Tab-separated table of N, CA and C in Angstrom:
chain	number	residue	atom	x	y	z
A	20	GLN	N	96.730	98.961	108.734
A	20	GLN	CA	95.728	98.038	109.244
A	20	GLN	C	95.454	96.966	108.217
A	21	VAL	N	95.009	95.816	108.709
A	21	VAL	CA	94.560	94.748	107.828
A	21	VAL	C	93.178	94.306	108.277
A	22	GLN	N	92.443	93.760	107.324
A	22	GLN	CA	91.145	93.165	107.606
A	22	GLN	C	91.251	91.679	107.293
A	23	LEU	N	90.622	90.891	108.132
A	23	LEU	CA	90.731	89.441	108.031
A	23	LEU	C	89.340	88.828	107.962
A	24	ALA	N	89.174	87.861	107.086
A	24	ALA	CA	87.875	87.201	106.946
A	24	ALA	C	88.095	85.702	106.800
A	25	GLU	N	87.649	84.938	107.795
A	25	GLU	CA	87.812	83.491	107.771
A	25	GLU	C	86.645	82.825	107.037
A	26	SER	N	86.930	81.654	106.493
A	26	SER	CA	85.905	80.824	105.871
A	26	SER	C	86.384	79.383	105.883
A	27	GLY	N	85.475	78.482	105.554
A	27	GLY	CA	85.859	77.086	105.418
A	27	GLY	C	85.449	76.188	106.560
A	28	GLY	N	84.889	76.761	107.620
A	28	GLY	CA	84.437	75.926	108.717
A	28	GLY	C	83.208	75.110	108.329
A	29	GLY	N	82.807	74.222	109.219
A	29	GLY	CA	81.628	73.411	108.950
A	29	GLY	C	81.464	72.327	109.988
A	30	SER	N	80.473	71.479	109.744
A	30	SER	CA	80.209	70.339	110.614
A	30	SER	C	80.695	69.083	109.919
A	31	VAL	N	81.614	68.391	110.557
A	31	VAL	CA	82.214	67.200	109.969
A	31	VAL	C	82.254	66.094	111.008
A	32	LYS	N	82.606	64.889	110.528
A	32	LYS	CA	82.748	63.759	111.434
A	32	LYS	C	84.211	63.561	111.804
A	33	ALA	N	84.426	62.935	112.925
A	33	ALA	CA	85.786	62.651	113.362
A	33	ALA	C	86.539	61.883	112.282
A	34	GLY	N	87.784	62.266	112.088
A	34	GLY	CA	88.613	61.625	111.078
A	34	GLY	C	88.645	62.356	109.751
A	35	GLU	N	87.686	63.234	109.519
A	35	GLU	CA	87.649	63.991	108.273
A	35	GLU	C	88.608	65.189	108.349
A	36	SER	N	88.672	65.903	107.243
A	36	SER	CA	89.583	67.046	107.135
A	36	SER	C	88.825	68.313	106.757
A	37	LEU	N	89.404	69.432	107.087
A	37	LEU	CA	88.900	70.729	106.675
A	37	LEU	C	90.080	71.620	106.328
A	38	ARG	N	89.853	72.551	105.419
A	38	ARG	CA	90.840	73.595	105.160
A	38	ARG	C	90.179	74.942	105.402
A	39	LEU	N	90.676	75.631	106.390
A	39	LEU	CA	90.181	76.964	106.693
A	39	LEU	C	90.985	77.992	105.911
A	40	SER	N	90.312	79.038	105.493
A	40	SER	CA	90.960	80.122	104.759
A	40	SER	C	90.767	81.430	105.504
A	41	CYS	N	91.715	82.315	105.339
A	41	CYS	CA	91.629	83.650	105.920
A	41	CYS	C	92.076	84.638	104.854
A	42	ALA	N	91.113	85.378	104.331
A	42	ALA	CA	91.414	86.390	103.325
A	42	ALA	C	91.912	87.651	104.013
A	43	VAL	N	93.046	88.131	103.555
A	43	VAL	CA	93.690	89.289	104.170
A	43	VAL	C	93.602	90.475	103.217
A	44	SER	N	93.148	91.610	103.690
A	44	SER	CA	93.098	92.821	102.883
A	44	SER	C	93.635	93.990	103.707
A	45	GLY	N	93.968	95.064	103.019
A	45	GLY	CA	94.526	96.222	103.694
A	45	GLY	C	96.003	96.351	103.392
A	46	HIS	N	96.805	96.622	104.399
A	46	HIS	CA	98.242	96.821	104.226
A	46	HIS	C	98.960	95.476	104.159
A	47	THR	N	98.737	94.782	103.076
A	47	THR	CA	99.264	93.423	102.952
A	47	THR	C	100.725	93.403	102.550
A	48	ASP	N	101.312	94.555	102.247
A	48	ASP	CA	102.716	94.579	101.841
A	48	ASP	C	103.659	94.690	103.026
A	49	SER	N	103.126	94.726	104.222
A	49	SER	CA	103.958	94.809	105.408
A	49	SER	C	104.288	93.415	105.928
A	50	SER	N	105.183	93.351	106.894
A	50	SER	CA	105.546	92.093	107.530
A	50	SER	C	104.621	91.841	108.712
A	51	TYR	N	104.124	90.625	108.787
A	51	TYR	CA	103.209	90.277	109.866
A	51	TYR	C	103.500	88.877	110.384
A	52	CYS	N	103.252	88.683	111.648
A	52	CYS	CA	102.998	87.342	112.157
A	52	CYS	C	101.520	87.074	111.907
A	53	MET	N	101.225	85.918	111.351
A	53	MET	CA	99.853	85.496	111.126
A	53	MET	C	99.602	84.246	111.951
A	54	GLY	N	98.481	84.227	112.634
A	54	GLY	CA	98.210	83.085	113.495
A	54	GLY	C	96.786	82.580	113.377
A	55	TRP	N	96.627	81.313	113.721
A	55	TRP	CA	95.303	80.712	113.870
A	55	TRP	C	95.081	80.420	115.346
A	56	PHE	N	93.878	80.707	115.789
A	56	PHE	CA	93.483	80.519	117.166
A	56	PHE	C	92.147	79.792	117.186
A	57	ARG	N	91.842	79.149	118.292
A	57	ARG	CA	90.530	78.528	118.415
A	57	ARG	C	90.018	78.721	119.830
A	58	GLN	N	88.696	78.728	119.933
A	58	GLN	CA	88.051	78.842	121.227
A	58	GLN	C	86.951	77.805	121.312
A	59	ALA	N	87.158	76.844	122.184
A	59	ALA	CA	86.158	75.806	122.412
A	59	ALA	C	85.101	76.334	123.363
A	60	PRO	N	83.901	75.764	123.316
A	60	PRO	CA	82.828	76.217	124.214
A	60	PRO	C	83.268	76.158	125.675
A	61	GLY	N	83.117	77.268	126.374
A	61	GLY	CA	83.443	77.318	127.787
A	61	GLY	C	84.920	77.392	128.113
A	62	LYS	N	85.755	77.542	127.087
A	62	LYS	CA	87.196	77.597	127.310
A	62	LYS	C	87.781	78.890	126.772
A	63	GLU	N	88.991	79.177	127.213
A	63	GLU	CA	89.684	80.361	126.716
A	63	GLU	C	90.213	80.113	125.305
A	64	ARG	N	90.386	81.186	124.574
A	64	ARG	CA	90.942	81.091	123.236
A	64	ARG	C	92.410	80.684	123.323
A	65	GLU	N	92.820	79.776	122.456
A	65	GLU	CA	94.201	79.316	122.437
A	65	GLU	C	94.779	79.448	121.041
A	66	GLY	N	96.046	79.759	120.990
A	66	GLY	CA	96.737	79.808	119.712
A	66	GLY	C	97.157	78.419	119.295
A	67	VAL	N	96.969	78.087	118.011
A	67	VAL	CA	97.320	76.751	117.555
A	67	VAL	C	98.449	76.747	116.533
A	68	ALA	N	98.600	77.810	115.748
A	68	ALA	CA	99.635	77.814	114.721
A	68	ALA	C	99.956	79.246	114.320
A	69	ALA	N	101.182	79.447	113.837
A	69	ALA	CA	101.581	80.782	113.391
A	69	ALA	C	102.610	80.662	112.282
A	70	ILE	N	102.680	81.724	111.483
A	70	ILE	CA	103.640	81.794	110.384
A	70	ILE	C	103.955	83.257	110.133
A	71	HIS	N	105.181	83.540	109.661
A	71	HIS	CA	105.506	84.922	109.328
A	71	HIS	C	105.339	85.124	107.829
A	72	THR	N	104.780	86.262	107.458
A	72	THR	CA	104.511	86.513	106.039
A	72	THR	C	105.786	86.612	105.215
A	73	ARG	N	106.894	86.971	105.842
A	73	ARG	CA	108.170	87.085	105.118
A	73	ARG	C	109.093	85.927	105.409
A	74	GLY	N	109.109	85.461	106.640
A	74	GLY	CA	110.061	84.420	107.005
A	74	GLY	C	109.634	83.025	106.615
A	75	GLY	N	108.343	82.741	106.761
A	75	GLY	CA	107.838	81.441	106.366
A	75	GLY	C	107.973	80.347	107.399
A	76	SER	N	108.724	80.597	108.497
A	76	SER	CA	108.840	79.538	109.505
A	76	SER	C	107.496	79.374	110.196
A	77	THR	N	107.208	78.153	110.637
A	77	THR	CA	105.916	77.860	111.228
A	77	THR	C	106.064	77.437	112.680
A	78	TYR	N	104.979	77.612	113.421
A	78	TYR	CA	104.928	77.216	114.827
A	78	TYR	C	103.597	76.528	115.057
A	79	TYR	N	103.624	75.438	115.808
A	79	TYR	CA	102.407	74.727	116.174
A	79	TYR	C	102.416	74.447	117.662
A	80	THR	N	101.259	74.612	118.278
A	80	THR	CA	101.155	74.196	119.657
A	80	THR	C	101.163	72.682	119.712
A	81	GLY	N	101.615	72.141	120.834
A	81	GLY	CA	101.882	70.716	120.893
A	81	GLY	C	100.713	69.825	120.557
A	82	SER	N	99.514	70.221	120.949
A	82	SER	CA	98.350	69.352	120.787
A	82	SER	C	97.919	69.190	119.338
A	83	VAL	N	98.405	70.023	118.445
A	83	VAL	CA	97.953	69.953	117.046
A	83	VAL	C	99.059	69.545	116.091
A	84	LYS	N	100.266	69.388	116.598
A	84	LYS	CA	101.380	69.012	115.728
A	84	LYS	C	101.078	67.701	115.024
A	85	GLY	N	101.358	67.678	113.745
A	85	GLY	CA	101.129	66.485	112.951
A	85	GLY	C	99.759	66.425	112.308
A	86	ARG	N	98.804	67.224	112.774
A	86	ARG	CA	97.453	67.228	112.191
A	86	ARG	C	97.090	68.554	111.559
A	87	PHE	N	97.682	69.635	112.037
A	87	PHE	CA	97.391	70.974	111.520
A	87	PHE	C	98.569	71.446	110.675
A	88	THR	N	98.262	72.106	109.567
A	88	THR	CA	99.292	72.688	108.728
A	88	THR	C	98.892	74.111	108.365
A	89	ILE	N	99.725	75.062	108.749
A	89	ILE	CA	99.486	76.459	108.385
A	89	ILE	C	100.286	76.782	107.132
A	90	SER	N	99.679	77.536	106.234
A	90	SER	CA	100.370	77.921	105.010
A	90	SER	C	99.803	79.248	104.532
A	91	GLN	N	100.466	79.806	103.551
A	91	GLN	CA	100.018	81.100	103.043
A	91	GLN	C	100.253	81.178	101.553
A	92	ASP	N	99.413	81.928	100.893
A	92	ASP	CA	99.579	82.244	99.479
A	92	ASP	C	99.672	83.762	99.419
A	93	ASN	N	100.893	84.265	99.377
A	93	ASN	CA	101.070	85.713	99.431
A	93	ASN	C	100.528	86.391	98.181
A	94	ALA	N	100.538	85.698	97.061
A	94	ALA	CA	99.990	86.291	95.833
A	94	ALA	C	98.485	86.499	95.956
A	95	GLU	N	97.832	85.598	96.688
A	95	GLU	CA	96.387	85.682	96.869
A	95	GLU	C	96.008	86.334	98.188
A	96	ASN	N	97.025	86.727	98.986
A	96	ASN	CA	96.771	87.330	100.307
A	96	ASN	C	95.828	86.473	101.132
A	97	THR	N	96.156	85.187	101.201
A	97	THR	CA	95.303	84.245	101.913
A	97	THR	C	96.144	83.370	102.818
A	98	LEU	N	95.649	83.186	104.012
A	98	LEU	CA	96.246	82.292	105.002
A	98	LEU	C	95.372	81.058	105.092
A	99	TYR	N	95.993	79.900	105.246
A	99	TYR	CA	95.248	78.649	105.319
A	99	TYR	C	95.586	77.886	106.595
A	100	LEU	N	94.640	77.055	107.003
A	100	LEU	CA	94.893	76.076	108.052
A	100	LEU	C	94.272	74.761	107.612
A	101	GLN	N	95.111	73.807	107.267
A	101	GLN	CA	94.652	72.469	106.924
A	101	GLN	C	94.559	71.661	108.209
A	102	ILE	N	93.394	71.096	108.463
A	102	ILE	CA	93.188	70.297	109.669
A	102	ILE	C	92.835	68.885	109.239
A	103	ASP	N	93.668	67.941	109.569
A	103	ASP	CA	93.439	66.537	109.226
A	103	ASP	C	93.086	65.735	110.476
A	104	SER	N	92.484	64.577	110.246
A	104	SER	CA	92.130	63.674	111.355
A	104	SER	C	91.418	64.423	112.473
A	105	LEU	N	90.378	65.129	112.099
A	105	LEU	CA	89.662	65.944	113.073
A	105	LEU	C	89.117	65.115	114.216
A	106	LYS	N	89.156	65.705	115.404
A	106	LYS	CA	88.670	65.077	116.619
A	106	LYS	C	87.552	65.933	117.210
A	107	PRO	N	86.650	65.328	117.986
A	107	PRO	CA	85.598	66.138	118.617
A	107	PRO	C	86.162	67.292	119.450
A	108	GLU	N	87.325	67.100	120.040
A	108	GLU	CA	87.901	68.173	120.846
A	108	GLU	C	88.464	69.322	120.013
A	109	ASP	N	88.454	69.180	118.691
A	109	ASP	CA	88.826	70.298	117.816
A	109	ASP	C	87.658	71.263	117.596
A	110	THR	N	86.488	70.907	118.098
A	110	THR	CA	85.314	71.758	117.944
A	110	THR	C	85.550	73.119	118.573
A	111	GLY	N	85.155	74.160	117.845
A	111	GLY	CA	85.290	75.503	118.373
A	111	GLY	C	85.227	76.539	117.276
A	112	MET	N	85.322	77.776	117.678
A	112	MET	CA	85.406	78.877	116.719
A	112	MET	C	86.876	79.104	116.410
A	113	TYR	N	87.190	79.161	115.129
A	113	TYR	CA	88.567	79.348	114.690
A	113	TYR	C	88.733	80.754	114.138
A	114	TYR	N	89.760	81.428	114.620
A	114	TYR	CA	90.039	82.800	114.236
A	114	TYR	C	91.426	82.904	113.612
A	115	CYS	N	91.561	83.781	112.629
A	115	CYS	CA	92.893	84.162	112.197
A	115	CYS	C	93.180	85.565	112.730
A	116	ALA	N	94.449	85.847	112.907
A	116	ALA	CA	94.856	87.124	113.474
A	116	ALA	C	96.204	87.527	112.896
A	117	ALA	N	96.481	88.818	112.961
A	117	ALA	CA	97.717	89.362	112.403
A	117	ALA	C	98.362	90.317	113.388
A	118	ASP	N	99.685	90.270	113.419
A	118	ASP	CA	100.451	91.150	114.295
A	118	ASP	C	101.605	91.743	113.484
A	119	PRO	N	101.594	93.054	113.236
A	119	PRO	CA	102.640	93.648	112.396
A	119	PRO	C	104.003	93.612	113.069
A	120	GLY	N	105.029	93.317	112.273
A	120	GLY	CA	106.388	93.317	112.798
A	120	GLY	C	107.235	92.253	112.155
A	121	TRP	N	108.540	92.348	112.328
A	121	TRP	CA	109.471	91.369	111.757
A	121	TRP	C	109.718	90.211	112.723
A	122	TYR	N	110.057	90.466	113.963
A	122	TYR	CA	110.263	89.448	114.987
A	122	TYR	C	111.281	88.400	114.554
A	123	GLY	N	112.236	88.804	113.734
A	123	GLY	CA	113.218	87.856	113.249
A	123	GLY	C	112.625	86.781	112.370
A	124	GLY	N	111.433	87.027	111.866
A	124	GLY	CA	110.800	86.050	110.993
A	124	GLY	C	110.228	84.851	111.721
A	125	ILE	N	110.190	84.896	113.051
A	125	ILE	CA	109.702	83.775	113.855
A	125	ILE	C	108.488	84.234	114.661
A	126	CYS	N	107.416	83.476	114.585
A	126	CYS	CA	106.170	83.877	115.226
A	126	CYS	C	105.613	82.775	116.107
A	127	GLU	N	104.898	83.175	117.139
A	127	GLU	CA	104.083	82.286	117.942
A	127	GLU	C	102.669	82.852	117.992
A	128	PRO	N	101.671	81.990	118.130
A	128	PRO	CA	100.284	82.480	118.172
A	128	PRO	C	99.950	83.030	119.562
A	129	LEU	N	100.386	84.260	119.813
A	129	LEU	CA	100.174	84.883	121.107
A	129	LEU	C	98.860	85.656	121.120
A	130	PRO	N	98.269	85.834	122.293
A	130	PRO	CA	96.938	86.450	122.356
A	130	PRO	C	96.918	87.951	122.111
A	131	ASP	N	98.090	88.594	121.979
A	131	ASP	CA	98.101	90.049	121.846
A	131	ASP	C	98.229	90.517	120.407
A	132	TYR	N	97.853	89.667	119.446
A	132	TYR	CA	97.856	90.102	118.059
A	132	TYR	C	96.913	91.293	117.886
A	133	ASP	N	97.257	92.165	116.953
A	133	ASP	CA	96.512	93.420	116.811
A	133	ASP	C	95.206	93.296	116.050
A	134	PHE	N	95.173	92.444	115.039
A	134	PHE	CA	94.011	92.405	114.142
A	134	PHE	C	93.419	91.001	114.135
A	135	TRP	N	92.088	90.939	114.173
A	135	TRP	CA	91.384	89.665	114.290
A	135	TRP	C	90.232	89.585	113.305
A	136	GLY	N	89.977	88.380	112.813
A	136	GLY	CA	88.791	88.140	112.027
A	136	GLY	C	87.612	87.802	112.923
A	137	GLN	N	86.480	87.524	112.280
A	137	GLN	CA	85.250	87.239	113.028
A	137	GLN	C	85.120	85.775	113.403
A	138	GLY	N	85.896	84.933	112.772
A	138	GLY	CA	85.887	83.527	113.132
A	138	GLY	C	85.042	82.674	112.204
A	139	THR	N	85.355	81.388	112.170
A	139	THR	CA	84.571	80.402	111.438
A	139	THR	C	84.407	79.189	112.344
A	140	GLN	N	83.199	78.648	112.403
A	140	GLN	CA	82.882	77.583	113.344
A	140	GLN	C	83.257	76.221	112.770
A	141	VAL	N	83.914	75.424	113.587
A	141	VAL	CA	84.219	74.034	113.251
A	141	VAL	C	83.556	73.150	114.299
A	142	THR	N	82.740	72.225	113.829
A	142	THR	CA	82.061	71.299	114.731
A	142	THR	C	82.380	69.879	114.284
A	143	VAL	N	82.922	69.087	115.182
A	143	VAL	CA	83.325	67.727	114.865
A	143	VAL	C	82.507	66.767	115.711
A	144	SER	N	81.785	65.883	115.052
A	144	SER	CA	80.984	64.887	115.763
A	144	SER	C	81.698	63.535	115.740
A	145	SER	N	81.439	62.764	116.764
A	145	SER	CA	82.099	61.451	116.870
A	145	SER	C	81.343	60.383	116.117
């Protein structure tokens, strides 16, 4: 099992940037797909980015390509999401999640990940 704790959210203005962090603890020596998800008010949770802890390849959903960057520091057991050029429609609760497995080193942010953090709120004003 792993435990996940997000941080770094806040209230910002459109055009600004944020870097979200997800501290990972527990069985961190295993292979995982790691993903970032967000849930806007009144909407379903959607996956926005994913990365494999061993493979390193990244995946982004179309609406965030070019503005979101997922990365990891395996030495620090931390997952990051850099969000640039924030838009009001980026407002929502952001979650990190983990899914154990190799998957050929390729991951997508699917809703059936096994482990989830509590989320960090991002609010973007125009």
